Amino acid sequence: FTYFFFKQKEDNIRCLTMFGHFGFECLPHQLVNRSIQQGFSFNLLCVGETGIGKSTLINTLFNTNLKDKKSSHFYPNVELKIQTYDLQESNVQLKLTVVKTVGYGDQINKEASYQPIVDYIDAQFEAYLQEELKIKRSFVDYHDSRIHVCLYFISPTGHSLKSLDLSTMKSIGSKVNIIPLIAKADTISKNDLQKFKCKIMSELVSNDIQIYQFPTYDETTAQVNTSMKGHLPFAVAGSTDEVKVGKRMVRGRQYPWGVIQVENENHCDFVKLRDMLLCTNMEDLKEQTHTLHYERYRCCKLQRIGFTDVGPDNQPVSFQEIYEVKRQEFYDQCQREEEVLKQKFMQRVKEKEITFKETEKELQDKFEQLKRVQQEETIKLEEEKRQLEEEIINFYKMKSGSETFQTQGCTSIKKD
Ligand code: GDP
């Protein structure tokens, strides 16, 4: 039995005060159960120079050993290495995809080092868009590979950002949630680190580089996120080694002068990063990826293809109309291209005809000349033949003359 208390609001939406149990208060539980059943996925991009500590930090973050061999410094170009792992913490399953740069910062010419990263991010957006545009979509088993966060590893130089850092972060800032990190923070002194952090943040601002803004709209996380903002860029140290400190075993790096404990907030910002990334903001990072970065990509792409929501008269345009216009445009373009091709073909045919005619004339001239030469040659030979025949006749004449002479000579000798 249900009782409703009706309240008329100014905007004509009635608010009901309910007495009794209905069951829709369990909606969040349904969502939780479904999400746990489906499992979660998270795609993380690590950008940083070779040997800066990317693999170590990922292993430290997930307290695992995601087997990976050391990368070399001799790659001719920047490449990306993609690995997907299935992780489980209590009954929550996480499909973690780690994309790492390989050969980043190792080339002499670093101008286009960011391009493979930009291309990869865009390719994942494009794949999602293509799935969205399909008639038969299958998002249930679709592996969404869009990058949710980019951990950008800055060298602990204590000076400033390198031009490679600036150009890459500028190129990807509008495509992905960047969280800047100072890598190997154990190699920089406390004073230098604070100055370095300030320098980096001011350089990011002055170069108009967009980084991930921790959300403050949610009351519970607003406080922690606001205070965390002040620690950016997180100075992190990574290690999967267990080191003895007092009576406890902790994860850290052992040095001759002491131990840096990665999970000690006085030593580095590793715990802050882990909490921000995995506990507090993972869902927001995914949401920002979808609603901000992917939306931007989708919007630009569809506009480039020619889609629009409103026509020149500011009236909404239907998909059908756009399709018809595009179809007509495409048809016209095909016609134009066909015409151009036809013209080109005719031109080529004409040119060929001219060259054939020229070649034919050349051959004809050659033939005529050869014919003339041959005729002259025949006349010459005829003349020579005639002369030879004359010579033969003369020879025979001479021969018969000499024979007569010889016979006459012999007769007169006998008479004597
Ligand atoms: P990647 O090439 O960026 O993946 O770098 P790796 O994670 O393979 O680390 C390269 C080297 O740096 C290894 O010898 C690590 O032990 C060391 N390393 C990793 N993280 C840290 C750190 O936080 N501090 C220091 N000092 N060394 C680190």
Tab-separated table of C-alpha atoms and ligand atoms in Angstrom:
chain	number	residue	atom	x	y	z
A	1	PHE	CA	0.000	0.000	0.000
A	2	THR	CA	1.468	3.290	-1.094
A	3	TYR	CA	0.921	6.838	-0.093
A	4	PHE	CA	2.051	9.757	-2.228
A	5	PHE	CA	2.361	13.320	-1.203
A	6	PHE	CA	1.987	15.573	-4.220
A	7	LYS	CA	3.750	18.879	-4.408
A	8	GLN	CA	3.253	21.231	-7.326
A	9	LYS	CA	6.524	22.885	-8.303
A	10	GLU	CA	6.868	26.143	-10.236
A	11	ASP	CA	8.184	24.340	-13.302
A	12	ASN	CA	5.188	22.006	-13.335
A	13	ILE	CA	7.156	18.944	-12.333
A	14	ARG	CA	5.479	17.201	-9.474
A	15	CYS	CA	7.696	16.013	-6.636
A	16	LEU	CA	6.379	13.074	-4.747
A	17	THR	CA	7.220	12.288	-1.205
A	18	MET	CA	6.922	8.574	-0.870
A	19	PHE	CA	5.912	6.481	2.057
A	20	GLY	CA	6.907	2.890	1.836
A	21	HIS	CA	9.405	0.689	0.094
A	22	PHE	CA	9.397	0.414	-3.701
A	23	GLY	CA	12.720	-1.089	-4.555
A	24	PHE	CA	14.299	1.356	-6.975
A	25	GLU	CA	16.688	2.424	-4.248
A	26	CYS	CA	18.460	-0.785	-5.238
A	27	LEU	CA	19.278	0.606	-8.677
A	28	PRO	CA	22.876	1.469	-7.724
A	29	HIS	CA	23.349	-2.124	-6.500
A	30	GLN	CA	22.057	-3.421	-9.814
A	31	LEU	CA	24.606	-1.218	-11.576
A	32	VAL	CA	27.398	-2.371	-9.283
A	33	ASN	CA	26.483	-6.039	-9.802
A	34	ARG	CA	26.279	-5.674	-13.551
A	35	SER	CA	29.594	-3.768	-13.708
A	36	ILE	CA	31.314	-6.396	-11.574
A	37	GLN	CA	29.955	-9.131	-13.813
A	38	GLN	CA	31.068	-7.379	-16.981
A	39	GLY	CA	34.424	-6.380	-15.547
A	40	PHE	CA	36.221	-3.107	-16.169
A	41	SER	CA	38.708	-2.018	-18.713
A	42	PHE	CA	41.328	0.684	-18.537
A	43	ASN	CA	43.739	1.833	-21.206
A	44	LEU	CA	46.880	3.561	-20.136
A	45	LEU	CA	49.480	5.232	-22.320
A	46	CYS	CA	53.018	5.760	-21.023
A	47	VAL	CA	55.085	8.302	-22.896
A	48	GLY	CA	58.698	8.844	-21.937
A	49	GLU	CA	62.278	8.302	-22.944
A	50	THR	CA	63.748	4.824	-23.036
A	51	GLY	CA	64.935	3.769	-19.583
A	52	ILE	CA	63.058	6.509	-17.725
A	53	GLY	CA	61.189	3.931	-15.622
A	54	LYS	CA	57.874	3.373	-17.430
A	55	SER	CA	57.748	-0.413	-17.083
A	56	THR	CA	58.903	-0.296	-13.470
A	57	LEU	CA	56.229	2.226	-12.530
A	58	ILE	CA	53.443	0.203	-14.178
A	59	ASN	CA	54.609	-2.905	-12.330
A	60	THR	CA	54.711	-0.915	-9.100
A	61	LEU	CA	51.240	0.550	-9.706
A	62	PHE	CA	49.590	-2.826	-10.238
A	63	ASN	CA	51.942	-4.664	-7.871
A	64	THR	CA	52.692	-7.238	-10.482
A	65	ASN	CA	55.368	-8.221	-12.898
A	66	LEU	CA	54.016	-7.561	-16.356
A	67	LYS	CA	56.795	-9.407	-18.120
A	68	ASP	CA	58.634	-7.119	-20.467
A	69	LYS	CA	62.130	-7.126	-21.851
A	70	LYS	CA	64.282	-3.997	-21.705
A	71	SER	CA	63.957	-1.872	-24.831
A	72	SER	CA	66.945	-0.744	-26.824
A	73	HIS	CA	68.019	2.818	-27.651
A	74	PHE	CA	68.545	2.034	-31.331
A	75	TYR	CA	65.087	2.266	-32.860
A	76	PRO	CA	65.108	4.422	-35.995
A	77	ASN	CA	61.604	5.699	-35.187
A	78	VAL	CA	59.286	5.990	-32.214
A	79	GLU	CA	57.020	2.969	-31.940
A	80	LEU	CA	54.276	1.866	-29.582
A	81	LYS	CA	54.166	-1.393	-27.704
A	82	ILE	CA	50.690	-2.559	-26.722
A	83	GLN	CA	50.061	-5.187	-24.094
A	84	THR	CA	46.768	-6.245	-22.515
A	85	TYR	CA	46.530	-7.962	-19.140
A	86	ASP	CA	43.649	-9.411	-17.151
A	87	LEU	CA	44.012	-8.389	-13.505
A	88	GLN	CA	41.836	-9.228	-10.525
A	89	GLU	CA	41.527	-7.532	-7.130
A	90	SER	CA	39.037	-9.335	-4.831
A	91	ASN	CA	36.063	-9.954	-7.143
A	92	VAL	CA	36.765	-7.016	-9.494
A	93	GLN	CA	38.261	-7.875	-12.853
A	94	LEU	CA	40.250	-5.317	-14.784
A	95	LYS	CA	41.313	-5.619	-18.403
A	96	LEU	CA	44.339	-3.380	-18.417
A	97	THR	CA	45.891	-2.255	-21.673
A	98	VAL	CA	49.296	-0.646	-21.375
A	99	VAL	CA	50.641	1.211	-24.390
A	100	LYS	CA	54.272	2.238	-24.050
A	101	THR	CA	56.492	4.287	-26.302
A	102	VAL	CA	59.579	2.544	-27.591
A	103	GLY	CA	62.573	4.508	-28.867
A	104	TYR	CA	61.105	7.819	-27.678
A	105	GLY	CA	63.805	10.500	-27.503
A	106	ASP	CA	66.452	8.254	-29.092
A	107	GLN	CA	66.539	9.800	-32.563
A	108	ILE	CA	68.747	12.746	-33.560
A	109	ASN	CA	65.832	14.402	-35.300
A	110	LYS	CA	62.982	14.387	-32.792
A	111	GLU	CA	60.676	16.706	-34.704
A	112	ALA	CA	58.051	14.123	-35.623
A	113	SER	CA	58.465	11.926	-32.528
A	114	TYR	CA	54.945	12.732	-31.366
A	115	GLN	CA	53.305	11.657	-34.651
A	116	PRO	CA	53.061	7.884	-33.978
A	117	ILE	CA	51.465	8.685	-30.595
A	118	VAL	CA	48.917	11.069	-32.123
A	119	ASP	CA	48.190	8.550	-34.896
A	120	TYR	CA	47.617	5.769	-32.378
A	121	ILE	CA	45.222	7.833	-30.248
A	122	ASP	CA	43.281	8.911	-33.341
A	123	ALA	CA	43.164	5.364	-34.697
A	124	GLN	CA	41.442	4.159	-31.502
A	125	PHE	CA	38.881	6.980	-31.749
A	126	GLU	CA	38.330	6.120	-35.398
A	127	ALA	CA	37.770	2.439	-34.596
A	128	TYR	CA	35.155	3.394	-31.988
A	129	LEU	CA	33.483	5.810	-34.401
A	130	GLN	CA	33.333	3.130	-37.087
A	131	GLU	CA	31.697	0.758	-34.595
A	132	GLU	CA	29.212	3.482	-33.670
A	133	LEU	CA	28.331	4.094	-37.302
A	134	LYS	CA	27.695	0.409	-38.032
A	135	ILE	CA	24.100	-0.695	-38.537
A	136	LYS	CA	24.701	-3.774	-36.400
A	137	ARG	CA	26.729	-2.526	-33.485
A	138	SER	CA	28.187	-4.872	-30.924
A	139	PHE	CA	29.389	-2.727	-28.057
A	140	VAL	CA	28.835	-5.570	-25.585
A	141	ASP	CA	31.860	-7.496	-26.783
A	142	TYR	CA	33.657	-4.536	-28.366
A	143	HIS	CA	37.079	-3.939	-26.862
A	144	ASP	CA	37.186	-0.193	-26.421
A	145	SER	CA	40.839	0.682	-26.924
A	146	ARG	CA	40.538	4.444	-26.557
A	147	ILE	CA	43.284	5.773	-24.291
A	148	HIS	CA	41.888	6.875	-20.933
A	149	VAL	CA	45.014	8.410	-19.509
A	150	CYS	CA	48.514	9.309	-20.609
A	151	LEU	CA	51.233	9.225	-17.981
A	152	TYR	CA	53.871	11.584	-19.335
A	153	PHE	CA	57.295	10.846	-17.844
A	154	ILE	CA	59.493	13.918	-17.468
A	155	SER	CA	63.242	13.465	-16.961
A	156	PRO	CA	64.370	14.511	-13.478
A	157	THR	CA	66.786	17.115	-14.842
A	158	GLY	CA	65.778	19.794	-12.327
A	159	HIS	CA	65.971	22.332	-15.152
A	160	SER	CA	62.939	22.569	-17.386
A	161	LEU	CA	60.885	20.642	-19.894
A	162	LYS	CA	62.636	19.584	-23.082
A	163	SER	CA	61.331	20.770	-26.440
A	164	LEU	CA	60.336	17.150	-27.151
A	165	ASP	CA	58.150	17.173	-24.009
A	166	LEU	CA	56.513	20.417	-25.041
A	167	SER	CA	55.831	19.416	-28.644
A	168	THR	CA	54.409	16.018	-27.665
A	169	MET	CA	52.245	17.262	-24.818
A	170	LYS	CA	50.957	20.098	-27.002
A	171	SER	CA	50.009	17.650	-29.758
A	172	ILE	CA	48.239	15.145	-27.535
A	173	GLY	CA	46.810	17.447	-24.842
A	174	SER	CA	43.519	17.876	-26.690
A	175	LYS	CA	43.208	14.156	-27.401
A	176	VAL	CA	43.966	12.469	-24.100
A	177	ASN	CA	44.001	13.095	-20.347
A	178	ILE	CA	47.640	13.859	-19.565
A	179	ILE	CA	49.012	13.382	-16.062
A	180	PRO	CA	52.575	14.686	-15.970
A	181	LEU	CA	55.056	12.774	-13.799
A	182	ILE	CA	58.608	13.481	-12.768
A	183	ALA	CA	60.277	10.114	-13.183
A	184	LYS	CA	63.000	8.695	-10.912
A	185	ALA	CA	62.192	11.364	-8.346
A	186	ASP	CA	64.672	9.756	-5.944
A	187	THR	CA	67.468	11.257	-8.035
A	188	ILE	CA	66.511	14.854	-7.311
A	189	SER	CA	66.838	16.739	-4.017
A	190	LYS	CA	63.791	17.989	-2.095
A	191	ASN	CA	64.524	21.680	-2.743
A	192	ASP	CA	65.280	21.187	-6.419
A	193	LEU	CA	62.165	19.066	-6.799
A	194	GLN	CA	59.854	21.801	-5.515
A	195	LYS	CA	61.405	24.396	-7.834
A	196	PHE	CA	61.313	21.933	-10.721
A	197	LYS	CA	57.607	21.243	-10.142
A	198	CYS	CA	56.793	24.974	-10.186
A	199	LYS	CA	58.886	25.479	-13.309
A	200	ILE	CA	57.142	22.637	-15.130
A	201	MET	CA	53.658	23.867	-14.214
A	202	SER	CA	54.426	27.405	-15.336
A	203	GLU	CA	55.918	26.100	-18.592
A	204	LEU	CA	52.796	24.039	-19.234
A	205	VAL	CA	50.631	27.104	-18.704
A	206	SER	CA	52.787	29.428	-20.808
A	207	ASN	CA	52.847	26.899	-23.649
A	208	ASP	CA	49.082	26.484	-23.440
A	209	ILE	CA	49.344	22.764	-22.794
A	210	GLN	CA	46.178	21.048	-21.648
A	211	ILE	CA	46.589	18.493	-18.877
A	212	TYR	CA	43.992	16.450	-17.012
A	213	GLN	CA	41.997	18.537	-14.553
A	214	PHE	CA	41.053	16.543	-11.461
A	215	PRO	CA	37.276	16.872	-11.119
A	216	THR	CA	35.909	19.012	-8.317
A	217	TYR	CA	32.168	18.795	-9.037
A	218	ASP	CA	31.751	15.747	-6.821
A	219	GLU	CA	31.692	16.837	-3.162
A	220	THR	CA	33.385	13.740	-1.805
A	221	THR	CA	36.352	13.926	-4.153
A	222	ALA	CA	36.517	17.718	-4.559
A	223	GLN	CA	38.581	18.229	-1.424
A	224	VAL	CA	41.136	15.536	-2.132
A	225	ASN	CA	41.358	16.427	-5.815
A	226	THR	CA	41.915	20.113	-5.083
A	227	SER	CA	44.732	19.347	-2.674
A	228	MET	CA	46.256	16.828	-5.134
A	229	LYS	CA	46.299	19.448	-7.869
A	230	GLY	CA	48.916	21.283	-5.824
A	231	HIS	CA	51.252	18.284	-6.016
A	232	LEU	CA	51.369	18.141	-9.800
A	233	PRO	CA	53.457	16.966	-11.554
A	234	PHE	CA	53.669	13.894	-9.331
A	235	ALA	CA	57.239	13.022	-8.489
A	236	VAL	CA	57.343	9.242	-8.616
A	237	ALA	CA	59.778	6.462	-7.971
A	238	GLY	CA	59.129	2.877	-8.930
A	239	SER	CA	60.346	-0.455	-7.660
A	240	THR	CA	58.985	-3.944	-7.269
A	241	ASP	CA	61.811	-4.981	-4.944
A	242	GLU	CA	61.039	-5.673	-1.294
A	243	VAL	CA	63.486	-3.987	1.080
A	244	LYS	CA	63.743	-4.433	4.858
A	245	VAL	CA	63.051	-1.221	6.798
A	246	GLY	CA	63.110	-1.832	10.559
A	247	LYS	CA	61.032	-4.945	10.998
A	248	ARG	CA	58.886	-4.422	7.917
A	249	MET	CA	59.404	-5.363	4.291
A	250	VAL	CA	58.485	-2.475	2.008
A	251	ARG	CA	58.713	-1.845	-1.704
A	252	GLY	CA	61.636	0.426	-2.304
A	253	ARG	CA	65.050	1.078	-3.758
A	254	GLN	CA	68.063	0.349	-1.603
A	255	TYR	CA	70.965	2.782	-1.798
A	256	PRO	CA	74.275	2.798	0.116
A	257	TRP	CA	72.946	5.734	2.154
A	258	GLY	CA	69.400	4.484	2.728
A	259	VAL	CA	66.152	3.282	1.275
A	260	ILE	CA	63.604	5.138	-0.811
A	261	GLN	CA	60.214	3.693	-0.014
A	262	VAL	CA	57.910	4.047	-2.980
A	263	GLU	CA	54.787	3.925	-0.823
A	264	ASN	CA	56.035	6.458	1.702
A	265	GLU	CA	54.421	9.819	1.004
A	266	ASN	CA	57.411	11.632	2.517
A	267	HIS	CA	59.679	10.021	-0.053
A	268	CYS	CA	57.689	10.447	-3.265
A	269	ASP	CA	54.223	11.003	-4.750
A	270	PHE	CA	53.691	7.397	-5.873
A	271	VAL	CA	50.763	6.792	-3.496
A	272	LYS	CA	49.146	10.075	-4.547
A	273	LEU	CA	49.382	9.029	-8.173
A	274	ARG	CA	47.995	5.558	-7.470
A	275	ASP	CA	45.075	6.939	-5.459
A	276	MET	CA	44.296	9.600	-8.027
A	277	LEU	CA	44.530	7.204	-10.917
A	278	LEU	CA	42.925	4.046	-9.605
A	279	CYS	CA	40.787	4.915	-6.570
A	280	THR	CA	39.442	8.393	-7.148
A	281	ASN	CA	39.422	9.293	-10.803
A	282	MET	CA	39.487	6.173	-12.976
A	283	GLU	CA	35.813	6.511	-13.863
A	284	ASP	CA	36.179	10.237	-14.487
A	285	LEU	CA	39.169	9.626	-16.762
A	286	LYS	CA	37.014	7.228	-18.806
A	287	GLU	CA	34.137	9.671	-18.857
A	288	GLN	CA	36.370	12.566	-19.931
A	289	THR	CA	37.800	10.382	-22.673
A	290	HIS	CA	34.316	9.700	-23.982
A	291	THR	CA	32.595	13.019	-23.448
A	292	LEU	CA	35.455	15.398	-24.121
A	293	HIS	CA	38.233	13.915	-26.236
A	294	TYR	CA	36.270	11.378	-28.277
A	295	GLU	CA	33.439	13.860	-28.749
A	296	ARG	CA	35.929	16.404	-30.111
A	297	TYR	CA	37.386	13.831	-32.506
A	298	ARG	CA	33.920	12.667	-33.612
A	299	CYS	CA	32.694	16.216	-34.133
A	300	CYS	CA	35.737	17.235	-36.236
A	301	LYS	CA	35.595	14.028	-38.255
A	302	LEU	CA	31.886	14.282	-39.048
A	303	GLN	CA	32.221	17.971	-39.905
A	304	ARG	CA	35.147	17.192	-42.191
A	305	ILE	CA	33.053	14.580	-43.984
A	306	GLY	CA	30.342	17.214	-44.377
A	307	PHE	CA	27.818	16.432	-41.669
A	308	THR	CA	26.134	19.310	-39.916
A	309	ASP	CA	23.352	19.725	-37.373
A	310	VAL	CA	21.995	22.986	-38.805
A	311	GLY	CA	21.819	24.255	-42.356
A	312	PRO	CA	22.807	27.732	-43.631
A	313	ASP	CA	19.345	28.976	-42.618
A	314	ASN	CA	20.038	27.818	-39.041
A	315	GLN	CA	17.326	25.182	-39.367
A	316	PRO	CA	18.008	21.606	-38.268
A	317	VAL	CA	19.078	19.402	-41.128
A	318	SER	CA	18.015	15.776	-41.197
A	319	PHE	CA	20.397	12.914	-41.828
A	320	GLN	CA	18.399	12.080	-44.970
A	321	GLU	CA	18.926	15.603	-46.375
A	322	ILE	CA	22.657	15.520	-45.666
A	323	TYR	CA	22.863	12.108	-47.245
A	324	GLU	CA	21.052	13.318	-50.366
A	325	VAL	CA	23.249	16.431	-50.640
A	326	LYS	CA	26.392	14.373	-50.110
A	327	ARG	CA	25.239	11.810	-52.641
A	328	GLN	CA	24.608	14.563	-55.207
A	329	GLU	CA	27.983	16.178	-54.388
A	330	PHE	CA	29.687	12.823	-54.782
A	331	TYR	CA	27.868	12.164	-58.052
A	332	ASP	CA	28.854	15.626	-59.367
A	333	GLN	CA	32.429	15.087	-58.309
A	334	CYS	CA	32.472	11.710	-60.065
A	335	GLN	CA	31.082	13.351	-63.199
A	336	ARG	CA	33.716	16.074	-63.023
A	337	GLU	CA	36.475	13.549	-62.513
A	338	GLU	CA	35.135	11.436	-65.357
A	339	GLU	CA	35.127	14.512	-67.628
A	340	VAL	CA	38.699	15.352	-66.643
A	341	LEU	CA	39.735	11.743	-67.276
A	342	LYS	CA	38.007	11.790	-70.669
A	343	GLN	CA	39.786	15.018	-71.639
A	344	LYS	CA	43.076	13.573	-70.501
A	345	PHE	CA	42.410	10.406	-72.477
A	346	MET	CA	41.545	12.352	-75.643
A	347	GLN	CA	44.649	14.468	-75.236
A	348	ARG	CA	46.784	11.352	-74.817
A	349	VAL	CA	45.173	9.751	-77.879
A	350	LYS	CA	45.861	12.883	-79.926
A	351	GLU	CA	49.452	13.017	-78.768
A	352	LYS	CA	49.894	9.342	-79.603
A	353	GLU	CA	48.309	9.847	-83.015
A	354	ILE	CA	50.748	12.667	-83.772
A	355	THR	CA	53.736	10.608	-82.685
A	356	PHE	CA	52.487	7.618	-84.727
A	357	LYS	CA	52.079	9.833	-87.778
A	358	GLU	CA	55.540	11.289	-87.318
A	359	THR	CA	57.023	7.816	-86.950
A	360	GLU	CA	55.122	6.631	-90.009
A	361	LYS	CA	56.445	9.571	-92.029
A	362	GLU	CA	59.963	8.920	-90.831
A	363	LEU	CA	59.647	5.260	-91.849
A	364	GLN	CA	58.209	6.218	-95.218
A	365	ASP	CA	61.100	8.669	-95.852
A	366	LYS	CA	63.573	6.031	-94.833
A	367	PHE	CA	61.937	3.522	-97.125
A	368	GLU	CA	61.995	5.986	-100.040
A	369	GLN	CA	65.625	6.764	-99.430
A	370	LEU	CA	66.525	3.071	-99.260
A	371	LYS	CA	64.575	2.473	-102.446
A	372	ARG	CA	66.511	5.265	-104.177
A	373	VAL	CA	69.816	3.923	-102.952
A	374	GLN	CA	68.860	0.472	-104.132
A	375	GLN	CA	67.837	1.763	-107.574
A	376	GLU	CA	71.130	3.653	-107.947
A	377	GLU	CA	72.921	0.552	-106.832
A	378	THR	CA	71.060	-1.529	-109.490
A	379	ILE	CA	71.907	1.007	-112.225
A	380	LYS	CA	75.521	0.964	-111.160
A	381	LEU	CA	75.604	-2.807	-111.197
A	382	GLU	CA	73.898	-2.894	-114.601
A	383	GLU	CA	76.585	-0.528	-115.938
A	384	GLU	CA	79.358	-2.643	-114.436
A	385	LYS	CA	77.736	-5.777	-115.908
A	386	ARG	CA	77.558	-4.113	-119.307
A	387	GLN	CA	81.207	-3.062	-119.088
A	388	LEU	CA	82.243	-6.560	-118.068
A	389	GLU	CA	80.335	-8.107	-120.941
A	390	GLU	CA	82.015	-5.664	-123.322
A	391	GLU	CA	85.375	-6.616	-121.850
A	392	ILE	CA	84.535	-10.324	-122.292
A	393	ILE	CA	83.557	-9.745	-125.939
A	394	ASN	CA	86.770	-7.779	-126.507
A	395	PHE	CA	88.726	-10.497	-124.821
A	396	TYR	CA	87.241	-13.194	-127.063
A	397	LYS	CA	87.857	-11.027	-130.075
A	398	MET	CA	91.465	-10.573	-129.073
A	399	LYS	CA	91.763	-14.291	-128.335
A	400	SER	CA	90.420	-15.364	-131.735
A	401	GLY	CA	92.660	-12.704	-133.413
A	402	SER	CA	95.745	-14.075	-131.709
A	403	GLU	CA	94.770	-17.654	-132.567
A	404	THR	CA	94.388	-16.744	-136.274
A	405	PHE	CA	97.706	-14.990	-136.101
A	406	GLN	CA	99.387	-18.023	-134.556
A	407	THR	CA	97.943	-20.445	-137.204
A	408	GLN	CA	99.070	-18.178	-140.013
A	409	GLY	CA	102.607	-17.981	-138.485
A	410	CYS	CA	102.977	-21.809	-138.332
A	411	THR	CA	101.845	-22.312	-141.960
A	412	SER	CA	104.443	-19.855	-143.301
A	413	ILE	CA	107.259	-21.570	-141.326
A	414	LYS	CA	106.341	-24.985	-142.767
A	415	LYS	CA	106.346	-23.579	-146.297
A	416	ASP	CA	109.824	-22.196	-145.774
B	1	GDP	P1	61.526	2.000	-19.430
B	1	GDP	O1	62.441	1.753	-20.586
B	1	GDP	O2	61.057	3.421	-19.415
B	1	GDP	O3	60.399	1.022	-19.350
B	1	GDP	O4	62.415	1.864	-18.093
B	1	GDP	P2	62.489	0.653	-17.050
B	1	GDP	O5	61.275	0.587	-16.211
B	1	GDP	O6	62.887	-0.587	-17.786
B	1	GDP	O7	63.663	1.154	-16.119
B	1	GDP	C1	64.973	1.373	-16.567
B	1	GDP	C2	65.937	1.382	-15.406
B	1	GDP	O8	65.623	2.433	-14.511
B	1	GDP	C3	65.902	0.097	-14.599
B	1	GDP	O9	67.243	-0.257	-14.254
B	1	GDP	C4	65.134	0.471	-13.349
B	1	GDP	O10	65.550	-0.248	-12.199
B	1	GDP	C5	65.469	1.943	-13.181
B	1	GDP	N1	64.398	2.661	-12.514
B	1	GDP	C6	63.076	2.478	-12.714
B	1	GDP	N2	62.387	3.306	-11.909
B	1	GDP	C7	63.300	3.998	-11.182
B	1	GDP	C8	63.191	5.014	-10.186
B	1	GDP	O11	62.133	5.428	-9.792
B	1	GDP	N3	64.365	5.510	-9.695
B	1	GDP	C9	65.575	5.088	-10.116
B	1	GDP	N4	66.638	5.634	-9.583
B	1	GDP	N5	65.693	4.139	-11.056
B	1	GDP	C10	64.580	3.600	-11.594
